[in-house]
PDB file of C-alpha atoms in Angstrom:
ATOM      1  CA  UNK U  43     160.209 307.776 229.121  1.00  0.00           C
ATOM      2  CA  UNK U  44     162.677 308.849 231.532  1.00  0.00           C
ATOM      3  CA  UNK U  45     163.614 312.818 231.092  1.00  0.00           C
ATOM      4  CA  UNK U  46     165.412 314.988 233.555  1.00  0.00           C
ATOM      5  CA  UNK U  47     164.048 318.865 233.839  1.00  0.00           C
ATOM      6  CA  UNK U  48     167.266 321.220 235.354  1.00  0.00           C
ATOM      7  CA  UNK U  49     168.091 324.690 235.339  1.00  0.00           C
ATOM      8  CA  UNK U  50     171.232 326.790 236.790  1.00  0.00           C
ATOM      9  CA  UNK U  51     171.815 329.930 238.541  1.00  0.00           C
ATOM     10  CA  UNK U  52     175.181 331.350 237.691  1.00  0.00           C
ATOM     11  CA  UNK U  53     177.715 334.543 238.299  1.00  0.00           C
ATOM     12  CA  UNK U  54     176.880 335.806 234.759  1.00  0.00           C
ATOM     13  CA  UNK U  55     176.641 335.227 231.472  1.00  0.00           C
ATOM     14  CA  UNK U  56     179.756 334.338 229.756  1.00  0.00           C
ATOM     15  CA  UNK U  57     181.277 330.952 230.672  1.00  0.00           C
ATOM     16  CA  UNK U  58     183.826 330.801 227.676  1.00  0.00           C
ATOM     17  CA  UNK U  59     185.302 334.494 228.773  1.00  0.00           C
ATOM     18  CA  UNK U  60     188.433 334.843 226.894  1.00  0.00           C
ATOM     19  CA  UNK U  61     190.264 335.989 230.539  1.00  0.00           C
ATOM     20  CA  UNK U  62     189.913 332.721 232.616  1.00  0.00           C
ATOM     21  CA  UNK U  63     189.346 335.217 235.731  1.00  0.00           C
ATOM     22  CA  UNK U  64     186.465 336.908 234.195  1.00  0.00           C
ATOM     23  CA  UNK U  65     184.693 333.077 233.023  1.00  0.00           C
ATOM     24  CA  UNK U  66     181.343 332.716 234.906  1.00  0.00           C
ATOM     25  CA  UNK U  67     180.626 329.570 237.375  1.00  0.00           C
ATOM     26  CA  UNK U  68     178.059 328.113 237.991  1.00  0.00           C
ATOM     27  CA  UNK U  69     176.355 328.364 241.721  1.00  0.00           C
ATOM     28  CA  UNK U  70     173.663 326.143 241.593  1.00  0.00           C
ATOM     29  CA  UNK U  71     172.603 323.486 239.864  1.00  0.00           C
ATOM     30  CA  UNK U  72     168.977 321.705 240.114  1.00  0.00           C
ATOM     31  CA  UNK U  73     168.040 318.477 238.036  1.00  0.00           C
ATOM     32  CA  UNK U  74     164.259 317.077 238.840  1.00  0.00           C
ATOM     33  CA  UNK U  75     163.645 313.431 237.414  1.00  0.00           C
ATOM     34  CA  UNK U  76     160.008 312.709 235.127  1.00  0.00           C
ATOM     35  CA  UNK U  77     159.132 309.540 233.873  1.00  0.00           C
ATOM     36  CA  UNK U  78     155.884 309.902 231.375  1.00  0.00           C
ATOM     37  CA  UNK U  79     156.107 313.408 232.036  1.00  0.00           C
ATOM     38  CA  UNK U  80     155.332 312.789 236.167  1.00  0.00           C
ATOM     39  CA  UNK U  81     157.500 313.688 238.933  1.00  0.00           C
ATOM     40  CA  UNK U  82     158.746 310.775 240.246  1.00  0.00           C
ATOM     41  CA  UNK U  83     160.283 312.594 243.530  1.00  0.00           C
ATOM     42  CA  UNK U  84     164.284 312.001 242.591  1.00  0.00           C
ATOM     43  CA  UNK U  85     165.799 315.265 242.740  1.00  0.00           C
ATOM     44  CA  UNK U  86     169.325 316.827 242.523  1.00  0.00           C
ATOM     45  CA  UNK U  87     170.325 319.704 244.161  1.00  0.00           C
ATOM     46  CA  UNK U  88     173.684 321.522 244.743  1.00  0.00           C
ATOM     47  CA  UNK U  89     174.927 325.141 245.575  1.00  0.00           C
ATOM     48  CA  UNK U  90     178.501 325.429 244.357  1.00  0.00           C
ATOM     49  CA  UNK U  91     181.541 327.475 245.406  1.00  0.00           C
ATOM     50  CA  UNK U  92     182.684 329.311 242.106  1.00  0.00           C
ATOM     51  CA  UNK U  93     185.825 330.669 243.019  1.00  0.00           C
ATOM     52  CA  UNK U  94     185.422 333.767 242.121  1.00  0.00           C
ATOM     53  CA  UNK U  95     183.205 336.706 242.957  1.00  0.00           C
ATOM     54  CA  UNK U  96     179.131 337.049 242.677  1.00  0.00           C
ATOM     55  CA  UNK U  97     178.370 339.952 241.048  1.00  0.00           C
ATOM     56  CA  UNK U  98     175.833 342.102 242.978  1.00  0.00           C
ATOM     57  CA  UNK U  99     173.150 342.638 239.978  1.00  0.00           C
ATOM     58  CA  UNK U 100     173.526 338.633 239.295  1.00  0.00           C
ATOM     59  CA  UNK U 101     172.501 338.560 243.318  1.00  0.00           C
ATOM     60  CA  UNK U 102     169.182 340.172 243.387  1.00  0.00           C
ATOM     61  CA  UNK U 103     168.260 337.496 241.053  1.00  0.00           C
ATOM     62  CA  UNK U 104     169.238 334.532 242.778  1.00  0.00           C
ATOM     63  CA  UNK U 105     170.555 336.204 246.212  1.00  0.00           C
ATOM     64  CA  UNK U 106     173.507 333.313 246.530  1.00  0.00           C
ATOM     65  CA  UNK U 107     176.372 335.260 247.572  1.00  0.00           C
ATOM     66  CA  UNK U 108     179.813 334.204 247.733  1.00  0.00           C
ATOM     67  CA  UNK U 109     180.246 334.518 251.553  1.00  0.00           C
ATOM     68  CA  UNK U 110     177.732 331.522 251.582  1.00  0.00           C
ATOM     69  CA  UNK U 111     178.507 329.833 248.233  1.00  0.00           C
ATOM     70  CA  UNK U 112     182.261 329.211 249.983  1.00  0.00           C
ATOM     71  CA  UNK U 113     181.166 326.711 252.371  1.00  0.00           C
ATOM     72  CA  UNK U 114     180.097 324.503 249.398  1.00  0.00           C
ATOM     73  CA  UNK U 115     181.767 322.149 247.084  1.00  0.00           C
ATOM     74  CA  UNK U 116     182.993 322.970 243.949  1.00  0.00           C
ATOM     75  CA  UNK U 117     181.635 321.793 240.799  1.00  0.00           C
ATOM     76  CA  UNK U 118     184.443 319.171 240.394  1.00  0.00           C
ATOM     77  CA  UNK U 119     183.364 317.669 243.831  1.00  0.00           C
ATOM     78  CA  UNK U 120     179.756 317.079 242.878  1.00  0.00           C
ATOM     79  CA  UNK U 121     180.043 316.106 238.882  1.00  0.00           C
ATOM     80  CA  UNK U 122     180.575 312.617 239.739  1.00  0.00           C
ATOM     81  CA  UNK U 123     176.990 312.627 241.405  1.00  0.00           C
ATOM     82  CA  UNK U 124     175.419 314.767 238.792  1.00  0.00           C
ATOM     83  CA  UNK U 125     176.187 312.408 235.911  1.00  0.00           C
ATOM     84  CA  UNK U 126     175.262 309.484 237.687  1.00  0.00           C
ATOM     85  CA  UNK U 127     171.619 311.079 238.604  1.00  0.00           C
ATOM     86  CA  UNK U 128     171.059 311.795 234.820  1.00  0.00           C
ATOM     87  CA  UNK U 129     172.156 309.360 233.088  1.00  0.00           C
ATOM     88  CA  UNK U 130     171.660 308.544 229.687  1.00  0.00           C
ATOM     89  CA  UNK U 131     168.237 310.418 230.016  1.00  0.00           C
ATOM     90  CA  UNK U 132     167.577 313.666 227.947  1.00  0.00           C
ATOM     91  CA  UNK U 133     167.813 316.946 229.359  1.00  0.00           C
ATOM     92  CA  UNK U 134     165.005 319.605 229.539  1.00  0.00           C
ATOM     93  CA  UNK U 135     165.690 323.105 230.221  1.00  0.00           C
ATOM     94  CA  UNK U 136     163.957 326.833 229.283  1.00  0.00           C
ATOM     95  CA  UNK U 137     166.580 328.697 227.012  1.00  0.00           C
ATOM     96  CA  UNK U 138     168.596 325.346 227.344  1.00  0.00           C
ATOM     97  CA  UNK U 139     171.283 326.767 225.437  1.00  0.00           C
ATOM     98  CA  UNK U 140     172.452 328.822 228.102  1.00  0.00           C
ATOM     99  CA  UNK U 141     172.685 325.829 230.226  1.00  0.00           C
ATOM    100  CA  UNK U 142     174.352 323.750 227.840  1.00  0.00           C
ATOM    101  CA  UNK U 143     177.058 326.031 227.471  1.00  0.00           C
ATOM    102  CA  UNK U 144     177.598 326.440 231.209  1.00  0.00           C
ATOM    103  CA  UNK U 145     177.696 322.530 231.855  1.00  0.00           C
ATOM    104  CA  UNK U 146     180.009 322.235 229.129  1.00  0.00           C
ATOM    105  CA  UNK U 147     182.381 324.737 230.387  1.00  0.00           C
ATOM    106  CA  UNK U 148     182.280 322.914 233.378  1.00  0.00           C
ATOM    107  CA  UNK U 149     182.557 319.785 231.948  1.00  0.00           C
ATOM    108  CA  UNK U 150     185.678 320.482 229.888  1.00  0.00           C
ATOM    109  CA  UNK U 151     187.219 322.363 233.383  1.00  0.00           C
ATOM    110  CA  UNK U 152     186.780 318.620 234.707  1.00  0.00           C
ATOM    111  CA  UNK U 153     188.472 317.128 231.376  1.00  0.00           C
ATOM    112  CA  UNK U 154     185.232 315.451 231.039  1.00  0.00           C
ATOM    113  CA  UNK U 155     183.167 314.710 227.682  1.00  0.00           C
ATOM    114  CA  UNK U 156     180.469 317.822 227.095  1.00  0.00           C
ATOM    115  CA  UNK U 157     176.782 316.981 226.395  1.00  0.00           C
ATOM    116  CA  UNK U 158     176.290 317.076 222.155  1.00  0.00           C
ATOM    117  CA  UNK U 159     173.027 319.816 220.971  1.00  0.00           C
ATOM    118  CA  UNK U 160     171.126 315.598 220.284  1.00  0.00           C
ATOM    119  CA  UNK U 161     171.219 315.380 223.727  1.00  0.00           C
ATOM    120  CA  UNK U 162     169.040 318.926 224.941  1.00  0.00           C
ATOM    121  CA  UNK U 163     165.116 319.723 224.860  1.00  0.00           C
ATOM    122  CA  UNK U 164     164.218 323.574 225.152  1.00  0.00           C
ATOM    123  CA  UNK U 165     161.047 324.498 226.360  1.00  0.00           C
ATOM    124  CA  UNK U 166     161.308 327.904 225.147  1.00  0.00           C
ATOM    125  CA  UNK U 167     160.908 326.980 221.762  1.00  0.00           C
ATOM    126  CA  UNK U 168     158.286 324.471 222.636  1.00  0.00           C
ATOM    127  CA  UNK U 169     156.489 327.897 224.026  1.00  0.00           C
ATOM    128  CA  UNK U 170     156.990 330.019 221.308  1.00  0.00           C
ATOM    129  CA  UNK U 171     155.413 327.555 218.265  1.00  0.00           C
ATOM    130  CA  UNK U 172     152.593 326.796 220.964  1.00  0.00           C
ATOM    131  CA  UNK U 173     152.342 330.645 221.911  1.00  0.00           C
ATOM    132  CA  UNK U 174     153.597 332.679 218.848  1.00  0.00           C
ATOM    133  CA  UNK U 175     153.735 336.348 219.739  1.00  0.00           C
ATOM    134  CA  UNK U 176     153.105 335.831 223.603  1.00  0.00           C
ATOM    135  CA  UNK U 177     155.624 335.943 226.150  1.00  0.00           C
ATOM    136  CA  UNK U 178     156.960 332.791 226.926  1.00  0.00           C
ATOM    137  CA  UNK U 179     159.204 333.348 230.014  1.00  0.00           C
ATOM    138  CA  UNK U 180     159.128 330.816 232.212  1.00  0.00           C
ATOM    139  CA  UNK U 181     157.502 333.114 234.647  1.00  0.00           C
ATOM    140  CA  UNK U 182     155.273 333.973 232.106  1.00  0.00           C
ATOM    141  CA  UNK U 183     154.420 330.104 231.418  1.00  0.00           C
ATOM    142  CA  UNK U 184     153.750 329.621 235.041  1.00  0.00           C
ATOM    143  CA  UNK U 185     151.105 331.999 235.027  1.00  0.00           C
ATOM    144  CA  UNK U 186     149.539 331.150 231.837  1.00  0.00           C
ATOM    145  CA  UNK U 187     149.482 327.531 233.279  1.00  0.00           C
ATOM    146  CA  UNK U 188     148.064 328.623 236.807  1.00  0.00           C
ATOM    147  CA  UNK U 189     150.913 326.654 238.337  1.00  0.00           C
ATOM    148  CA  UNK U 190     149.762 328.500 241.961  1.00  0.00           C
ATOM    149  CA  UNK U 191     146.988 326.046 242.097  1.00  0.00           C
ATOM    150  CA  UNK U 192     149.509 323.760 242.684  1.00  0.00           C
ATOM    151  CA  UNK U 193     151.257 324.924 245.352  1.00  0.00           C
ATOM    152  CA  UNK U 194     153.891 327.258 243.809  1.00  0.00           C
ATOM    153  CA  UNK U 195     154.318 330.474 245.530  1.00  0.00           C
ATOM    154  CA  UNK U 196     154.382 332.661 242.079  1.00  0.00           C
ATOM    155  CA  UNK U 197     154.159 335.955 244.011  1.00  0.00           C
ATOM    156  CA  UNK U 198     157.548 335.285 245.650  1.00  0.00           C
ATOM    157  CA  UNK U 199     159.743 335.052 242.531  1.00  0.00           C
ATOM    158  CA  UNK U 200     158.970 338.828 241.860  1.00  0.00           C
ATOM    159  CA  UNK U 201     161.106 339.675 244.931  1.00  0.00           C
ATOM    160  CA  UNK U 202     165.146 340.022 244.925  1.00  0.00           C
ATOM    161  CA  UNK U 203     166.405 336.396 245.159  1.00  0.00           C
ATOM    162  CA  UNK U 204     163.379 335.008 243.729  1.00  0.00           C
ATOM    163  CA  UNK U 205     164.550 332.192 241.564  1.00  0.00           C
ATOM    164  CA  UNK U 206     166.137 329.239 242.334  1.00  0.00           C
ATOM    165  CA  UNK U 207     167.629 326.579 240.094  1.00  0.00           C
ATOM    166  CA  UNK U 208     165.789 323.439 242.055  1.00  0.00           C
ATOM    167  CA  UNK U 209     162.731 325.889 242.555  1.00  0.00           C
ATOM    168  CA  UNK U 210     162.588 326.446 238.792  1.00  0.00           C
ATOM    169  CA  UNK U 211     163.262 322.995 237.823  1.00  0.00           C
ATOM    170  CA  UNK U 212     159.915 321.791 239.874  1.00  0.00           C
ATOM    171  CA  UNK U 213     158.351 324.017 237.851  1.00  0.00           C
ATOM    172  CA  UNK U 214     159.473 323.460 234.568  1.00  0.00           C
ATOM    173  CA  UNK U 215     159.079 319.595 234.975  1.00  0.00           C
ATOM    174  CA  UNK U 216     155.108 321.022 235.583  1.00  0.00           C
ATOM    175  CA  UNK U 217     154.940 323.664 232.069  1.00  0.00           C
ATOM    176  CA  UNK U 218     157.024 321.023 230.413  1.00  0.00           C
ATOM    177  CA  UNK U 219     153.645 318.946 231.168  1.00  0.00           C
ATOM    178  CA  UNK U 220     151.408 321.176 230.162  1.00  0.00           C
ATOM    179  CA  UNK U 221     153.481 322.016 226.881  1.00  0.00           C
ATOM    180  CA  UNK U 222     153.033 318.210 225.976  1.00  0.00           C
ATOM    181  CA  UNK U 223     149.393 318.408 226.730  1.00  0.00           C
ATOM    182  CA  UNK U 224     150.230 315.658 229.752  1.00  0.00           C
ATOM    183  CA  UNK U 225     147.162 316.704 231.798  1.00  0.00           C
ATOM    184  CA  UNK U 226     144.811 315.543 228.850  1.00  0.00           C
ATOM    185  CA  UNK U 227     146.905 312.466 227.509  1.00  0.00           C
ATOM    186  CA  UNK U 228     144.422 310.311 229.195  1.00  0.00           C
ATOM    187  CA  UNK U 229     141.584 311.568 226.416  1.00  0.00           C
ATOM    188  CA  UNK U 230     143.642 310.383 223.400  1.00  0.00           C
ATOM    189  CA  UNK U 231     142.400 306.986 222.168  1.00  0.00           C
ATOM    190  CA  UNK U 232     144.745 304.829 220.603  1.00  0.00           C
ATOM    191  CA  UNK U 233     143.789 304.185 216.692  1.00  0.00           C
ATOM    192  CA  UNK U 234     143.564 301.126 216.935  1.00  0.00           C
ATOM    193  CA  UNK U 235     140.932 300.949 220.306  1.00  0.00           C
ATOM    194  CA  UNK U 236     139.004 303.567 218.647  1.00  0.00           C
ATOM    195  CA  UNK U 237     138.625 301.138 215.313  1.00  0.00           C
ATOM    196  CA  UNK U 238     137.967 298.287 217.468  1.00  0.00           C
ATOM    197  CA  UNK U 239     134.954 300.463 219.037  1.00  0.00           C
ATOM    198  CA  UNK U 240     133.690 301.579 216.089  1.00  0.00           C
ATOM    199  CA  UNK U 241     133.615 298.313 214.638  1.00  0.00           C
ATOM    200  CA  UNK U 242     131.295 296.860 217.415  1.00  0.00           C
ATOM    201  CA  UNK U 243     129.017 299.894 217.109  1.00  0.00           C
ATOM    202  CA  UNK U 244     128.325 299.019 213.547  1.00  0.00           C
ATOM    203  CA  UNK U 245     127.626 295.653 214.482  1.00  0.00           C
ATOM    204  CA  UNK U 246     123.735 294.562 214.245  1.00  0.00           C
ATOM    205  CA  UNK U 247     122.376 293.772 217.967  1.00  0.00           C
ATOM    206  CA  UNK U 248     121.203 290.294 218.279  1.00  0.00           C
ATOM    207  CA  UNK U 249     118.694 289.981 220.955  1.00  0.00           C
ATOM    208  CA  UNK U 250     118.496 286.399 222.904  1.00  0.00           C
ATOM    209  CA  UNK U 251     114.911 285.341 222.695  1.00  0.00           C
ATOM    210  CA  UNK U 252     113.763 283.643 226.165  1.00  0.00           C
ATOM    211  CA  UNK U 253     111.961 280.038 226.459  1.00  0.00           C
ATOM    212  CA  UNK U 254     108.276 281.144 228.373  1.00  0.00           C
ATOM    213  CA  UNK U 255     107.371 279.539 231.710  1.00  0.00           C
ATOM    214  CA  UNK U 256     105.323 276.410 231.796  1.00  0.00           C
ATOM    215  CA  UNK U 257     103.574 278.061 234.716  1.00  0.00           C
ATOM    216  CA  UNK U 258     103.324 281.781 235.206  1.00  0.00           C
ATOM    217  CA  UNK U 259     104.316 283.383 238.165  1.00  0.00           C
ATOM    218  CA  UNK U 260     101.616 284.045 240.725  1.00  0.00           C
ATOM    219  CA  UNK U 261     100.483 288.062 241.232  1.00  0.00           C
ATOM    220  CA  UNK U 262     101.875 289.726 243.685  1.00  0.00           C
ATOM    221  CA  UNK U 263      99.320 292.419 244.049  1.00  0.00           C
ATOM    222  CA  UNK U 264      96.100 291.219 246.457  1.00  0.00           C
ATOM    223  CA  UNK U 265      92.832 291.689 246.504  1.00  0.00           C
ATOM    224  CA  UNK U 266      92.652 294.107 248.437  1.00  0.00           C
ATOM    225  CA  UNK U 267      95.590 296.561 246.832  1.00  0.00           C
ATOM    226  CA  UNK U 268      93.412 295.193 243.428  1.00  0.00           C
ATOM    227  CA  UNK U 269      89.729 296.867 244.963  1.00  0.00           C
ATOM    228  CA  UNK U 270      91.761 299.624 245.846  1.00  0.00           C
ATOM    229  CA  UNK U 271      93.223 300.295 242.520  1.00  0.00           C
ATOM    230  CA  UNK U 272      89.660 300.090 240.971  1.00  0.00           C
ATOM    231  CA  UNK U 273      87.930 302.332 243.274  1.00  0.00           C
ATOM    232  CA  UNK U 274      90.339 305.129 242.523  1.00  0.00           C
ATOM    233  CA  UNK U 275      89.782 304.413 238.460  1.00  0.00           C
ATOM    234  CA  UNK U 276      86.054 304.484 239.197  1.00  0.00           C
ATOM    235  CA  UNK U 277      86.590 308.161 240.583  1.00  0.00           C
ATOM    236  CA  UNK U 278      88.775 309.502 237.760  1.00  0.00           C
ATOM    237  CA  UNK U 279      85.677 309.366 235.011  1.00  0.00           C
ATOM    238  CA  UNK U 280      85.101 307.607 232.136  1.00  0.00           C
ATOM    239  CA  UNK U 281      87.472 309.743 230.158  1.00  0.00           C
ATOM    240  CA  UNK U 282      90.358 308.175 232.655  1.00  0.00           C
ATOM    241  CA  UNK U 283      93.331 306.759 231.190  1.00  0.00           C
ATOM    242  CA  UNK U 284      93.422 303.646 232.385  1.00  0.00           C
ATOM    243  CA  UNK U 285      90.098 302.461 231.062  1.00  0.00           C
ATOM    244  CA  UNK U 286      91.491 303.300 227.693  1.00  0.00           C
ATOM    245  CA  UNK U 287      94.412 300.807 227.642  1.00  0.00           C
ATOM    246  CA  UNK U 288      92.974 298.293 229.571  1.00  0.00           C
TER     247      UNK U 288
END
């Protein structure tokens, strides 16, 4: 099953402001392709020029700011690409509501058809009915998950400018497959195999009786290795072993 994982860094948190000057952008917008729940190495990746200013507190999150967001296309410019890379394919995201709304406000900016709720898989509430009570933070996840032993530089994203929407969608597409138990898929029989294996367990073993030689084959111990063998019986007692079974 093909699923795309994605995740956007933005100017803020209100994309439907009611003053059109004040609506948050998007500024970058990372999409990472699974198929069974594996990378497949298709990626999509775009910094976009929002048109409007980067607040500094929304900086030291994702440290895009607008003096280098301007020499990139606008959202309009790339949306043509981005629908073509995901296709008809579900989307994955952590809190994907936030996303949602962004790409729809985007969308509709583009007088484009938005992406329906049918169409959106969160991972945060995966987390929370697999980890009730615990924190469930992507960070959080990636930790629990040990996702450092696979090359992700955890430590970094504590810094200012630590999070990135294609660095966070590599490793979502990696919690999303430990959420769905991916790493021990493999171990799960299908019902059916497991009957079928049961079934020839229970069956009696029939063992295929062989037709004796007309000649038996000559010994390939000698005389020698035979005088040997008795000597060393001879020395053992008459309690040994040997002379008992014959």
């Amino acid at each position: 099953m093909r699923e795309i994982l994605f995740d956007t860094e933005t100017t803020g948190v209100f994309p439907d402001h009611k003053e059109e000057k004040q609506r948050d952008r998007i500024v970058e917008i990372g999409c990472v392709e699974v198929f069974n729940l594996e990378r497949t190495g298709r990626e999509f990746h775009a910094y976009l020029n929002p048109d409007r200013d980067v607040p500094e507190e929304v900086v030291r999150v994702h440290g895009l700011r607008l003096e280098f967001l301007r020499g990139h296309k606008r959202f309009s410019e790339v949306v043509q690409d981005f629908l073509e890379f995901v296709g008809d394919a579900p989307l994955v995201a952590h809190n994907a509501s936030f996303d949602q709304g962004f790409l729809n406000a985007e969308l509709r900016r583009c007088g484009l058809p938005t992406f329906g709720d049918e169409r959106f898989v969160d991972t945060l509430q995966i987390a929370r009915k697999k980890f009730p009570g615990a924190s469930n933070s992507l960070d959080a996840l990636a930790r629990r998950f040990e996702l450092d032993r696979y090359g992700f530089d955890l430590a970094s994203r504590k810094g200012a400018g630590g999070h990135g929407a294609i660095v966070d969608s590599r490793i979502l597409a990696e919690v999303y497959l430990h959420l769905k138990g991916g790493r021990e898929q493999a171990l799960e029989f299908d019902p059916g195999a497991a009957a079928a294996a049961d079934a020839a367990l229970l069956r009696p073993i029939e063992l295929a009786r062989r037709t004796p030689r007309a000649t038996p084959l000559p010994s390939p111990i000698t005389q020698d290795e035979q005088a040997a063998h008795a000597a060393f019986i001879e020395k053992l007692g008459p309690n040994a072993i040997w002379l008992k079974v014959g």
